Each structure stands twice: as structure tokens, then as C-alpha cells.
Short mmCIF file of C-alpha atoms in Angstrom, two decimals:
data_model
loop_
_atom_site.label_atom_id
_atom_site.label_comp_id
_atom_site.label_asym_id
_atom_site.label_seq_id
_atom_site.Cartn_x
_atom_site.Cartn_y
_atom_site.Cartn_z
CA LEU A 228 -144.97 1.76 -6.30
CA PRO A 229 -146.41 1.12 -2.80
CA PHE A 230 -144.27 3.86 -1.26
CA ALA A 231 -144.70 6.37 -4.08
CA LEU A 232 -148.49 5.96 -3.98
CA SER A 233 -148.64 6.41 -0.20
CA TYR A 234 -146.36 9.45 -0.27
CA SER A 235 -148.46 11.01 -3.03
CA ILE A 236 -151.73 10.48 -1.17
CA GLY A 237 -150.28 11.88 2.03
CA PHE A 238 -148.81 14.96 0.35
CA LEU A 239 -152.05 15.63 -1.52
CA LEU A 240 -154.08 15.31 1.68
CA ILE A 241 -151.86 17.89 3.36
CA ALA A 242 -151.92 20.12 0.26
CA VAL A 243 -155.71 20.05 -0.02
CA PHE A 244 -156.35 20.60 3.69
CA ASP A 245 -153.29 22.80 4.09
CA PRO A 246 -152.33 24.01 7.60
CA LEU A 247 -149.47 26.12 6.16
CA ALA A 248 -151.03 28.34 3.51
CA PHE A 249 -148.70 31.28 2.71
CA VAL A 250 -146.37 30.51 5.62
CA ILE A 251 -142.76 31.54 5.12
CA PRO A 252 -140.02 30.56 4.65
CA ARG A 253 -141.60 28.72 1.75
CA TRP A 254 -138.90 26.04 1.62
CA ALA A 255 -139.66 25.14 5.24
CA ALA A 256 -143.41 24.97 4.57
CA LEU A 257 -142.81 22.69 1.57
CA LEU A 258 -140.45 20.45 3.56
CA PHE A 259 -142.99 20.22 6.38
CA ARG A 260 -145.75 19.28 3.93
CA ILE A 261 -143.58 16.54 2.42
CA SER A 262 -142.54 15.18 5.82
CA LEU A 263 -146.01 15.32 7.32
CA GLY A 264 -147.46 13.89 4.11
CA SER A 265 -145.14 10.88 4.35
CA CYS A 266 -146.37 10.13 7.88
CA VAL A 267 -150.03 10.65 6.98
CA GLY A 268 -149.74 8.68 3.74
CA ILE A 269 -148.21 5.68 5.48
CA GLY A 270 -150.93 5.80 8.12
CA PHE A 271 -153.67 6.13 5.47
CA SER A 272 -152.40 3.17 3.44
CA ALA A 273 -151.98 1.01 6.54
CA ILE A 274 -155.54 1.75 7.70
CA VAL A 275 -156.99 1.08 4.23
CA TYR A 276 -155.16 -2.22 3.99
CA LEU A 277 -156.23 -3.27 7.48
CA GLY A 278 -159.84 -2.41 6.68
CA LEU A 279 -159.75 -4.44 3.48
CA LEU A 280 -158.15 -7.31 5.36
CA MET A 281 -160.91 -7.34 7.95
CA LEU A 282 -163.55 -7.28 5.20
CA GLY A 283 -161.87 -10.06 3.25
CA PHE A 284 -160.93 -8.00 0.17
CA ALA A 285 -157.20 -7.40 0.68
CA THR A 286 -156.12 -8.05 -2.90
CA PRO A 287 -153.66 -5.99 -4.98
CA VAL A 288 -156.47 -4.95 -7.33
CA ALA A 289 -158.64 -3.67 -4.47
CA ILE A 290 -155.74 -1.85 -2.80
CA LEU A 291 -154.61 -0.11 -5.98
CA SER A 292 -158.17 0.71 -7.06
CA ILE A 293 -158.95 2.51 -3.81
CA GLU A 294 -155.65 4.32 -3.48
CA ILE A 295 -155.35 5.40 -7.12
CA THR A 296 -158.93 6.69 -7.00
CA CYS A 297 -158.20 8.63 -3.82
CA ALA A 298 -155.01 10.06 -5.34
CA GLY A 299 -156.91 11.16 -8.46
CA ILE A 300 -159.66 12.88 -6.46
CA LEU A 301 -157.14 14.63 -4.20
CA ALA A 302 -155.06 15.77 -7.18
CA THR A 303 -158.18 17.30 -8.76
CA LEU A 304 -159.10 19.10 -5.53
CA TRP A 305 -155.54 20.35 -5.14
CA ALA A 306 -155.48 21.78 -8.67
CA PHE A 307 -158.81 23.51 -8.03
CA ARG A 308 -157.61 25.00 -4.72
CA ARG A 309 -154.39 26.26 -6.33
CA ARG A 310 -156.42 28.16 -8.92
CA THR A 311 -158.68 29.71 -6.29
CA ARG A 312 -155.70 30.79 -4.13
CA GLU A 313 -153.97 32.71 -6.91
CA GLY A 314 -153.98 36.38 -6.06
CA SER A 315 -154.87 35.84 -2.40
CA PRO A 316 -152.96 38.05 0.07
CA PRO A 317 -150.19 36.33 2.00
CA CYS A 318 -150.92 35.21 5.51
CA SER A 319 -149.42 37.16 8.38
CA THR A 320 -148.02 33.96 9.80
CA ARG A 321 -144.32 34.47 9.12
CA THR A 322 -140.98 34.49 10.81
CA ARG A 323 -138.81 37.57 11.03
CA PRO A 324 -135.85 37.81 8.65
CA SER A 325 -132.76 36.30 10.09
CA ALA A 326 -130.29 38.79 11.55
CA GLY A 327 -127.40 36.45 10.93
CA SER A 328 -127.85 35.21 7.37
CA GLY A 329 -124.17 34.28 7.14
CA ILE A 330 -124.40 32.15 10.26
CA SER A 331 -127.61 30.59 8.97
CA LEU A 332 -125.91 29.73 5.69
CA LEU A 333 -122.96 28.21 7.52
CA MET A 334 -125.20 26.16 9.82
CA THR A 335 -127.23 24.99 6.82
CA GLY A 336 -124.11 23.74 5.08
CA VAL A 337 -122.94 21.91 8.19
CA PHE A 338 -126.35 20.30 8.66
CA VAL A 339 -126.65 19.17 5.04
CA CYS A 340 -123.17 17.61 5.11
CA ALA A 341 -123.90 15.86 8.40
CA LEU A 342 -127.27 14.63 7.09
CA LEU A 343 -125.73 13.17 3.96
CA LEU A 344 -123.00 11.44 5.95
CA ALA A 345 -125.47 10.02 8.48
CA GLY A 346 -127.79 8.90 5.70
CA TYR A 347 -124.93 7.11 3.96
CA CYS A 348 -124.03 5.31 7.18
CA LEU A 349 -127.67 4.35 7.75
CA ILE A 350 -128.05 2.96 4.23
CA ARG A 351 -124.87 0.90 4.63
CA ALA A 352 -126.11 -0.47 7.95
CA SER A 353 -129.50 -1.33 6.41
CA VAL A 354 -127.91 -3.09 3.46
CA ALA A 355 -125.63 -5.06 5.78
CA ASN A 356 -128.55 -6.12 7.98
CA PRO A 357 -131.78 -5.90 5.92
CA ALA A 358 -133.77 -8.03 8.37
CA GLY A 359 -133.22 -5.56 11.22
CA GLU A 360 -132.60 -6.39 14.85
CA TRP A 361 -134.43 -8.91 17.01
CA ASP A 362 -137.74 -7.11 17.57
CA ALA A 363 -138.03 -6.29 13.89
CA THR A 364 -137.62 -9.93 12.91
CA ALA A 365 -139.56 -11.53 15.77
CA ILE A 366 -142.35 -8.97 16.19
CA TRP A 367 -142.96 -6.28 13.58
CA ASN A 368 -141.99 -8.11 10.38
CA LEU A 369 -143.35 -11.45 11.60
CA ARG A 370 -146.70 -9.79 12.36
CA ALA A 371 -146.63 -8.32 8.87
CA LYS A 372 -146.24 -11.81 7.39
CA PHE A 373 -149.36 -12.93 9.28
CA LEU A 374 -151.22 -9.91 7.86
CA VAL A 375 -150.35 -10.89 4.28
CA ASP A 376 -152.44 -14.07 4.68
CA GLN A 377 -156.08 -13.19 4.06
CA GLN A 378 -157.36 -16.41 5.62
CA HIS A 379 -155.28 -16.59 8.80
CA TRP A 380 -154.38 -12.97 9.59
CA ARG A 381 -156.14 -13.17 12.98
CA PHE A 382 -153.27 -15.34 14.21
CA VAL A 383 -151.39 -12.07 14.58
CA ALA A 384 -153.20 -11.66 17.93
CA SER A 385 -152.55 -15.21 19.11
CA PRO A 386 -150.34 -15.49 22.21
CA LEU A 387 -148.91 -18.70 20.74
CA ALA A 388 -147.22 -16.72 17.97
CA GLY A 389 -145.07 -14.83 20.49
CA THR A 390 -145.30 -11.59 18.51
CA ARG A 391 -146.55 -9.29 21.31
CA PRO A 392 -150.22 -9.52 20.26
CA GLU A 393 -151.14 -6.44 22.33
CA TYR A 394 -149.17 -4.13 20.01
CA PRO A 395 -151.02 -2.02 17.40
CA LEU A 396 -150.75 -2.93 13.73
CA LEU A 397 -150.01 0.26 11.78
CA ILE A 398 -146.35 -0.45 10.98
CA SER A 399 -146.93 -4.15 10.33
CA SER A 400 -149.98 -3.39 8.17
CA PHE A 401 -148.02 -1.08 5.91
CA ALA A 402 -145.22 -3.64 5.52
CA ALA A 403 -147.82 -6.33 4.74
CA ARG A 404 -149.41 -4.06 2.13
CA GLY A 405 -146.02 -3.60 0.48
CA TRP A 406 -145.42 -7.35 0.39
CA LYS A 407 -148.92 -7.98 -0.92
CA LEU A 408 -148.40 -5.57 -3.82
CA ALA A 409 -144.87 -6.87 -4.47
CA GLY A 410 -146.03 -10.49 -4.45
CA ALA A 411 -143.04 -11.54 -2.33
CA TYR A 412 -141.41 -10.91 1.05
CA VAL A 413 -138.82 -8.48 -0.28
CA THR A 414 -136.55 -6.93 2.35
CA ILE A 415 -136.62 -3.51 0.68
CA VAL A 416 -140.09 -2.83 2.15
CA PRO A 417 -139.15 -2.67 5.87
CA VAL A 418 -135.77 -1.14 5.03
CA LEU A 419 -137.31 1.70 3.03
CA LEU A 420 -139.98 2.17 5.70
CA ALA A 421 -137.29 2.64 8.36
CA LEU A 422 -135.33 5.06 6.15
CA THR A 423 -138.49 7.04 5.45
CA PHE A 424 -139.29 7.62 9.10
CA TRP A 425 -135.67 8.54 9.90
CA ALA A 426 -135.60 11.13 7.12
CA THR A 427 -139.08 12.36 8.02
CA LEU A 428 -138.08 12.91 11.64
CA HIS A 429 -135.29 15.29 10.61
CA GLY A 430 -137.48 16.97 8.03
CA LEU A 431 -140.15 17.67 10.64
CA ILE A 432 -137.78 19.14 13.24
CA VAL A 433 -135.91 21.36 10.75
CA SER A 434 -138.98 22.65 8.90
CA ALA A 435 -141.02 23.25 12.05
CA LEU A 436 -138.22 25.15 13.77
CA ALA A 437 -137.50 27.17 10.62
CA MET A 438 -141.12 28.36 10.58
CA LEU A 439 -141.30 28.91 14.33
CA ARG A 440 -137.82 30.09 15.30
CA GLY A 441 -135.77 30.80 12.21
CA THR A 442 -133.15 29.05 10.12
CA THR A 443 -130.27 29.03 12.62
CA ALA A 444 -132.34 27.44 15.37
CA ALA A 445 -133.71 24.95 12.82
CA MET A 446 -130.27 23.81 11.73
CA LEU A 447 -129.07 23.54 15.32
CA GLY A 448 -132.15 21.47 16.14
CA GLY A 449 -131.42 19.21 13.18
CA LEU A 450 -127.78 18.84 14.24
CA ILE A 451 -128.90 17.91 17.74
CA LEU A 452 -130.91 15.00 16.33
CA LEU A 453 -128.10 13.99 13.98
CA SER A 454 -125.66 13.92 16.89
CA THR A 455 -127.94 11.55 18.82
CA THR A 456 -126.05 8.29 18.34
CA PRO A 457 -128.81 5.80 19.33
CA LEU A 458 -131.15 7.38 16.80
CA LEU A 459 -129.06 6.14 13.89
CA HIS A 460 -128.73 2.66 15.39
CA TRP A 461 -132.41 2.12 16.12
CA ALA A 462 -133.52 3.54 12.78
CA ALA A 463 -131.54 0.81 11.00
CA ALA A 464 -132.94 -1.75 13.47
CA GLN A 465 -136.46 -1.24 11.96
CA TYR A 466 -138.15 -0.88 15.35
CA ALA A 467 -141.37 1.11 15.86
CA ASP A 468 -139.82 3.67 18.22
CA ILE A 469 -138.64 6.04 15.46
CA PRO A 470 -142.05 6.00 13.68
CA LEU A 471 -143.71 6.72 17.02
CA ALA A 472 -141.29 9.62 17.59
CA CYS A 473 -142.29 11.00 14.16
CA TYR A 474 -145.99 11.03 14.94
CA MET A 475 -145.43 12.51 18.39
CA LEU A 476 -143.18 15.23 17.00
CA ALA A 477 -145.65 16.03 14.21
CA THR A 478 -148.47 16.38 16.76
CA LEU A 479 -146.63 18.91 18.91
CA ALA A 480 -145.21 20.79 15.91
CA LEU A 481 -148.73 21.25 14.53
CA LEU A 482 -149.92 22.58 17.88
CA PHE A 483 -147.14 25.19 17.81
CA ILE A 484 -147.94 26.06 14.20
CA ASP A 485 -151.59 26.50 15.15
CA ALA A 486 -150.56 28.84 17.96
CA ARG A 487 -148.28 30.73 15.57
CA SER A 488 -151.07 31.32 13.09
CA GLU A 489 -153.04 34.52 13.55
CA THR A 490 -155.91 33.35 11.35
CA LYS A 491 -156.71 30.28 13.49
CA HIS A 492 -157.51 27.92 10.63
CA PRO A 493 -158.68 24.54 11.97
CA GLN A 494 -156.47 22.45 9.66
CA ALA A 495 -153.44 22.42 11.97
CA LEU A 496 -155.54 21.22 14.92
CA VAL A 497 -157.22 18.55 12.83
CA TRP A 498 -153.89 17.20 11.59
CA ALA A 499 -152.49 17.31 15.13
CA GLY A 500 -155.35 15.05 16.18
CA VAL A 501 -154.72 12.74 13.21
CA CYS A 502 -151.02 12.39 14.11
CA ALA A 503 -151.85 11.73 17.77
CA GLY A 504 -154.27 9.01 16.69
CA LEU A 505 -151.67 7.48 14.35
CA ALA A 506 -149.19 7.50 17.24
CA ALA A 507 -151.64 5.35 19.18
CA GLY A 508 -151.80 2.97 16.23
CA THR A 509 -148.02 2.67 16.07
CA LYS A 510 -147.20 1.46 19.57
CA ASN A 511 -148.90 1.12 22.95
CA GLU A 512 -147.05 4.15 24.30
CA GLY A 513 -148.91 6.18 21.68
CA ASP A 514 -152.19 5.57 23.51
CA VAL A 515 -150.80 7.34 26.57
CA PHE A 516 -149.42 10.17 24.43
CA ALA A 517 -152.75 10.75 22.69
CA ALA A 518 -154.55 10.78 26.05
CA LEU A 519 -152.04 13.24 27.53
CA VAL A 520 -152.34 15.60 24.56
CA LEU A 521 -156.14 15.52 24.69
CA VAL A 522 -156.33 16.05 28.46
CA ALA A 523 -153.73 18.85 28.42
CA PHE A 524 -155.55 20.51 25.54
CA LEU A 525 -158.83 20.39 27.45
CA LEU A 526 -157.20 21.76 30.61
CA SER A 527 -155.96 24.77 28.63
CA ARG A 528 -159.66 25.72 28.30
CA PRO A 529 -159.88 26.24 24.54
CA PRO A 530 -163.15 27.19 22.82
CA ARG A 531 -165.44 24.21 22.30
CA ARG A 532 -165.15 24.58 18.54
CA ARG A 533 -161.35 24.15 18.62
CA THR A 534 -161.67 21.10 20.85
CA GLY A 535 -164.00 19.62 18.27
CA PHE A 536 -161.38 20.12 15.54
CA LEU A 537 -158.72 18.24 17.52
CA PHE A 538 -161.11 15.43 18.40
CA ALA A 539 -162.43 15.23 14.82
CA GLY A 540 -158.92 14.47 13.61
CA MET A 541 -158.04 12.09 16.42
CA LEU A 542 -161.13 9.89 16.34
CA PRO A 543 -160.86 8.49 12.76
CA ALA A 544 -157.16 7.74 13.25
CA LEU A 545 -157.91 6.04 16.58
CA LEU A 546 -160.84 3.99 15.30
CA PRO A 547 -158.83 1.06 13.80
CA THR A 548 -156.79 0.71 17.00
CA ILE A 549 -159.95 0.78 19.14
CA CYS A 550 -161.61 -1.86 16.95
CA LEU A 551 -158.59 -4.15 17.19
CA LYS A 552 -158.40 -3.83 20.96
CA VAL A 553 -162.13 -4.59 21.22
CA PHE A 554 -162.39 -7.50 18.75
CA LEU A 555 -158.88 -8.94 19.15
CA PRO A 556 -158.06 -8.26 22.80
CA ALA A 557 -154.70 -9.39 24.11
CA PRO A 558 -153.25 -8.88 27.61
CA SER A 559 -149.97 -7.02 27.98
CA GLN A 560 -147.00 -8.90 29.37
CA LEU A 561 -146.42 -5.96 31.72
CA VAL A 562 -149.62 -6.71 33.65
CA THR A 563 -149.94 -10.47 33.23
CA GLY A 564 -149.37 -12.26 36.53
CA GLN A 565 -149.10 -9.02 38.52
CA THR A 566 -150.78 -8.71 41.91
CA LEU A 567 -151.60 -5.55 43.80
CA ALA A 568 -149.38 -6.58 46.71
CA GLY A 569 -146.48 -7.25 44.36
CA ILE A 570 -146.87 -3.87 42.70
CA PHE A 571 -146.83 -2.02 46.02
CA ALA A 572 -143.80 -4.02 47.11
CA LYS A 573 -141.92 -2.87 44.00
CA ILE A 574 -142.99 0.73 44.52
CA GLY A 575 -141.59 0.63 48.04
CA ASP A 576 -138.26 -0.95 47.04
CA PRO A 577 -135.52 1.76 47.08
CA ALA A 578 -133.12 -0.48 45.13
CA ARG A 579 -135.35 -0.24 42.06
CA TYR A 580 -135.27 3.57 42.19
CA GLU A 581 -131.49 3.54 42.40
CA LEU A 582 -131.15 1.13 39.49
CA ILE A 583 -133.54 3.14 37.31
CA GLY A 584 -131.75 6.40 38.16
CA ARG A 585 -128.33 5.01 37.30
CA SER A 586 -129.56 3.52 34.05
CA LEU A 587 -131.24 6.80 33.10
CA LEU A 588 -128.03 8.75 33.70
CA ASP A 589 -126.02 6.24 31.69
CA ARG A 590 -128.43 6.41 28.76
CA LEU A 591 -128.37 10.20 28.75
CA MET A 592 -124.58 10.14 28.62
CA GLU A 593 -124.71 7.61 25.77
CA LEU A 594 -126.79 9.90 23.57
CA GLY A 595 -123.55 11.17 22.09
CA SER A 596 -119.91 11.84 22.84
CA GLY A 597 -117.52 14.75 23.16
CA PRO A 598 -118.42 18.30 22.11
CA GLY A 599 -120.99 16.91 19.69
CA HIS A 600 -123.12 15.44 22.48
CA PRO A 601 -126.78 16.49 22.00
CA LEU A 602 -126.96 17.90 25.53
CA VAL A 603 -123.85 19.99 24.85
CA LEU A 604 -125.43 21.35 21.67
CA LEU A 605 -128.63 22.15 23.55
CA ALA A 606 -126.63 24.00 26.19
CA PHE A 607 -124.75 25.87 23.45
CA LEU A 608 -128.04 26.87 21.84
CA ALA A 609 -129.33 28.17 25.16
CA LEU A 610 -126.15 30.14 25.85
CA ILE A 611 -125.90 31.98 22.55
CA VAL A 612 -129.45 33.31 22.57
CA SER A 613 -130.91 36.05 24.68
CA PRO A 614 -133.77 35.20 27.04
CA GLY A 615 -137.21 35.75 25.65
CA GLY A 616 -140.36 34.07 24.52
CA CYS A 617 -143.65 34.44 22.74
CA LYS A 618 -146.87 34.79 24.70
CA ARG A 619 -148.92 33.14 21.98
CA TYR A 620 -147.02 29.89 22.61
CA ARG A 621 -148.09 29.57 26.23
CA SER A 622 -150.86 27.08 25.52
CA SER A 623 -148.68 25.02 23.17
CA VAL A 624 -145.78 25.03 25.63
CA TRP A 625 -148.12 23.83 28.37
CA ILE A 626 -149.59 21.04 26.25
CA SER A 627 -146.17 19.94 24.97
CA SER A 628 -144.63 20.05 28.45
CA ALA A 629 -147.50 17.97 29.84
CA ALA A 630 -147.15 15.44 27.01
CA VAL A 631 -143.36 15.12 27.18
CA GLY A 632 -143.19 15.19 30.98
CA GLY A 633 -146.13 12.83 31.31
CA MET A 634 -144.57 10.33 28.92
CA PHE A 635 -141.25 10.51 30.76
CA PHE A 636 -142.80 9.73 34.13
CA PHE A 637 -145.02 7.08 32.55
CA TYR A 638 -141.89 5.29 31.30
CA LEU A 639 -140.29 5.47 34.74
CA GLY A 640 -143.48 4.16 36.36
CA ILE A 641 -143.60 1.20 33.98
CA TYR A 642 -140.03 0.27 34.83
CA LEU A 643 -140.77 0.63 38.52
CA VAL A 644 -143.58 -1.95 38.50
CA SER A 645 -142.29 -4.10 35.62
CA PRO A 646 -142.64 -7.86 36.20
CA LEU A 647 -139.64 -8.49 33.94
CA ASP A 648 -136.06 -8.68 35.11
CA LEU A 649 -135.40 -4.99 35.76
CA PRO A 650 -131.70 -4.79 34.70
CA TRP A 651 -132.50 -6.58 31.44
CA HIS A 652 -135.62 -4.49 30.87
CA LEU A 653 -133.68 -1.25 31.33
CA GLN A 654 -130.77 -2.41 29.20
CA SER A 655 -132.95 -3.51 26.30
CA SER A 656 -135.44 -0.65 26.07
CA LEU A 657 -134.62 2.50 28.07
CA ASP A 658 -132.63 4.18 25.29
CA ARG A 659 -135.42 3.42 22.80
CA VAL A 660 -138.22 4.90 24.89
CA LEU A 661 -136.13 8.01 25.55
CA LEU A 662 -135.75 8.41 21.79
CA GLN A 663 -139.54 8.48 21.47
CA ILE A 664 -139.76 11.80 23.32
CA TRP A 665 -136.28 13.20 22.61
CA PRO A 666 -137.26 15.00 19.34
CA CYS A 667 -140.32 16.47 21.10
CA PHE A 668 -138.08 17.69 23.91
CA VAL A 669 -135.71 19.33 21.41
CA LEU A 670 -138.65 21.05 19.69
CA LEU A 671 -140.02 22.25 23.03
CA VAL A 672 -136.69 23.68 24.19
CA CYS A 673 -136.06 25.42 20.87
CA CYS A 674 -139.55 26.92 20.80
CA MET A 675 -139.05 28.38 24.25
CA LEU A 676 -136.03 30.30 22.91
CA PRO A 677 -136.27 33.50 20.86
CA GLU A 678 -135.98 33.83 17.11
CA ASP A 679 -132.79 34.36 15.15
CA ALA A 680 -132.99 38.10 15.60
CA GLY A 681 -132.50 37.61 19.32
CA PHE A 682 -129.13 35.92 19.01
CA VAL A 683 -126.37 37.36 21.16
CA TRP A 684 -122.81 36.46 20.20
CA PRO A 685 -120.43 37.19 23.10
CA PHE A 686 -116.78 38.14 22.58
CA ASP A 687 -117.49 39.09 18.95
CA VAL A 688 -117.47 35.39 18.05
CA ARG A 689 -119.99 36.08 15.31
CA LYS A 690 -117.51 38.14 13.28
CA TYR A 691 -114.88 35.46 13.78
CA ILE A 692 -117.15 32.70 12.50
CA LEU A 693 -118.26 34.81 9.55
CA ALA A 694 -114.64 35.58 8.66
CA CYS A 695 -113.77 31.86 8.78
CA HIS A 696 -116.80 31.06 6.65
CA LEU A 697 -115.89 33.65 4.00
#
């Protein structure tokens, strides 16, 4: 019930304030609405629960009353909007028909089979270890148990609890809401939450690329994520890095969809701001991402009205995180005990640069193995398409590049001045922080390539693959 209610609210919110009206292919638009609705619904329910907790009314009756009422109102609005849209002309926002429908069909079959196999492996891993890895048990789920207690929930920000009190509370709040409604600390809540974000991540990348670049590029993008080995491991670990990657990917995908649209409806920009704000509520790195997106958007010199749409979506989603940081402040362990002289000494130490560089190269090699390595698939995608691009994407490419590049250098800067043992810090977290921006990087690379109609198959390999498929 907690998950079904949140998914329904999120889907209805997206359906009522739809950024994808009459976009084709229709299956991709529907998949994007479902995936984005899952992210938004989880964020909505977490914020509602946290607000009730702060007011002292976090009871199952209050939670269900608010959410069922919201779902009913949204369902009524959606039914009304569907009636008013009947007979409206289709939007010109569409992708060209695929020139290689046989190849697209083949790639779709490969992706679906790989997705089912990976999902089966992930479910088995979750069943075998329902409590997750260390951070899930000692930080995210433990914080959620504090948030279940109406009287003592503020202990979640106590440094004595050892639960990283400086972290935002979106993921823990949703888990606490599930436990509150269930009446027990059932392990299915964090397990299903982790599975939801893993599935949503693939749904977002495939649906967004199908609308922006065609079916073949979408399936290749999905296969690139499926071939990323650490992604499967950390999804089952129930850490917050995969949820953060979902919100970051949704933000950039909505910016590209907004650029793709010729009607310039504000809904896509508003939802991009909402997802950026929810990213900030998921993990501290999300604060930096939201700031980078906002600054890059402003530097692209958009009309003031469009800036207002982005900010109007970002501010409500950011408000709970801002309130928590103001009323329950907690210092980060990355700055505690640091001195300016010590920071400059670390910046000037060449051994730290060498260690970070070697660790980065190792983690990139460990993303996969053999011909199925994600970097190999990305190179294959770049080789089989002809050079080209779309001028309308220039602003979105600039914003996405600034966000992804800025996050990458932010991570490296944190490691450079980290007060923790650097080898341990790199070993325990570098692959996870790379996963936060890896889906965004895949989306950015694929969007800089042409559509399916621009595919060039050297040595007549296309006919060979089609013959094998038939």
C-alpha cells in the first residue's frame, strides 16, 4: 500500500502537469511518465511524512488521509484534462521513424532479455541480504528507525548516533513512512525502495533516449547501464547513490525534452527543477548538482520567464532540506578538524594526485569486463553513427556538460582535501560517486549523436545482422 499510493500520486502529478503531451513514440512517453512519477511520488510522500513528523501528527491515519485525498483530487483533474484533450492536434515534438526497424527490434529483444536477467540477479541478491550493506544498516535504515519515533525523531541529527547527521532525509523519511504504515520494521520496505530506483533509472534512460534519439540509441543506452557491473551491486546494497543518480538523470532528461519541444510548455522546466531539488534532498552531493544546474541555466541567458519556471519547481522541493539544515544543523565530517594550512598542504602534495588518478583509472576499468564493458559499448555507439547534432540542443548540452563535469571535478576536489585516510576513502566510495553521474554522462553522449536515421553500417554489417535476426 505505501508504495502503490506513492506511485499513483507521482504518476497522476506527471499526468496532470504533463511535459510530454502528444510526444511519440507513445510507449516511450508512457514509460517516462511512469519512471518520473515513481521518483516524484517517492519524494512527495517523503516530504509529506517529514512535514507531519515536524508538526507532531505523523500517524497512519494522517498520512493516509492526506495522500488518499491528494490522489483523489489528482485523479479527478486527470480525467477532466483527458476529456479536454480529445480531438486536439498532435504536437510536433516527435522523433523521425527509425531507418533500421529490424535492428531496433533486435536491440529491443536483447535489452529486454538482459533487463530480466539482471533484475532476477538483483532480486536474488536482495533476498539473500535484505538488510543491505554497511551504510544502509548503519546510516540510511538506522536514520529511518529514528524517524518512526514521533517523540525522539530529532535524535537523527545527533552526532552521538553516528548516522552521518549532515545527510538529507528523503530516503530515510520514505522508509520510515513505510514502516509507520506497516506497523513494523519489515525489510521489504528498503528492499523494494532499492529495486524501484534501479528499475526507474533504466526506464528513464531508455524512454528519454527513445524520444530524443530513437529506439536503437535508447536500447544501446539501456544496455550500457545494464553492463555497468557496480550498478547492480550498489542497487542491492540499498545506498542512496542510485536514487541520487535517478533524480540527476531525470533533471537533465527533462532539460533535453524541453529543448526538443517546439511549443515550449513550462511543465518540463518545472519538473526539472523539482527533480534537482529532490536530488538535494537525497544526498549532500545533490546540493552541488542543483546549484550547478541553476548556475549553468542562468549562464545560458534564458528568458526571465523560463528561469522562473525552473526556480518555481526547485524551491518547493528544496524547502524541506533547507529547513533541516537551518533548524537541525550538523557539521560534515569532511570539514571537521580541517585547517586552512592543512588543506593547502594536501593540495600541494603530488602523491595525492597520483593516488587519485590511479584509483580513478581502476574504477573505470571495473565498470565492466570484456566486450560488454560500458566504455566499449559507448565507443561502438559512436563508431556506428555518422557525425551530426541538433542545434536546438546546444543549451541543454551546455547545461548538462557543466553539471556532469562540475560534479566530476567536485568529487576529485573532495578526495584531494579529504581528512580521511585517502586510500580507504577512495576504495570505499569512488565507484559509488562515479555511478551518480554515469547515467547522466551516457544520456549526454547519446544526445550528442544523431538519430536512428543517421546510422551508418560499414562493411554491410547491417544486412548481416538482419539476416541473422531473421
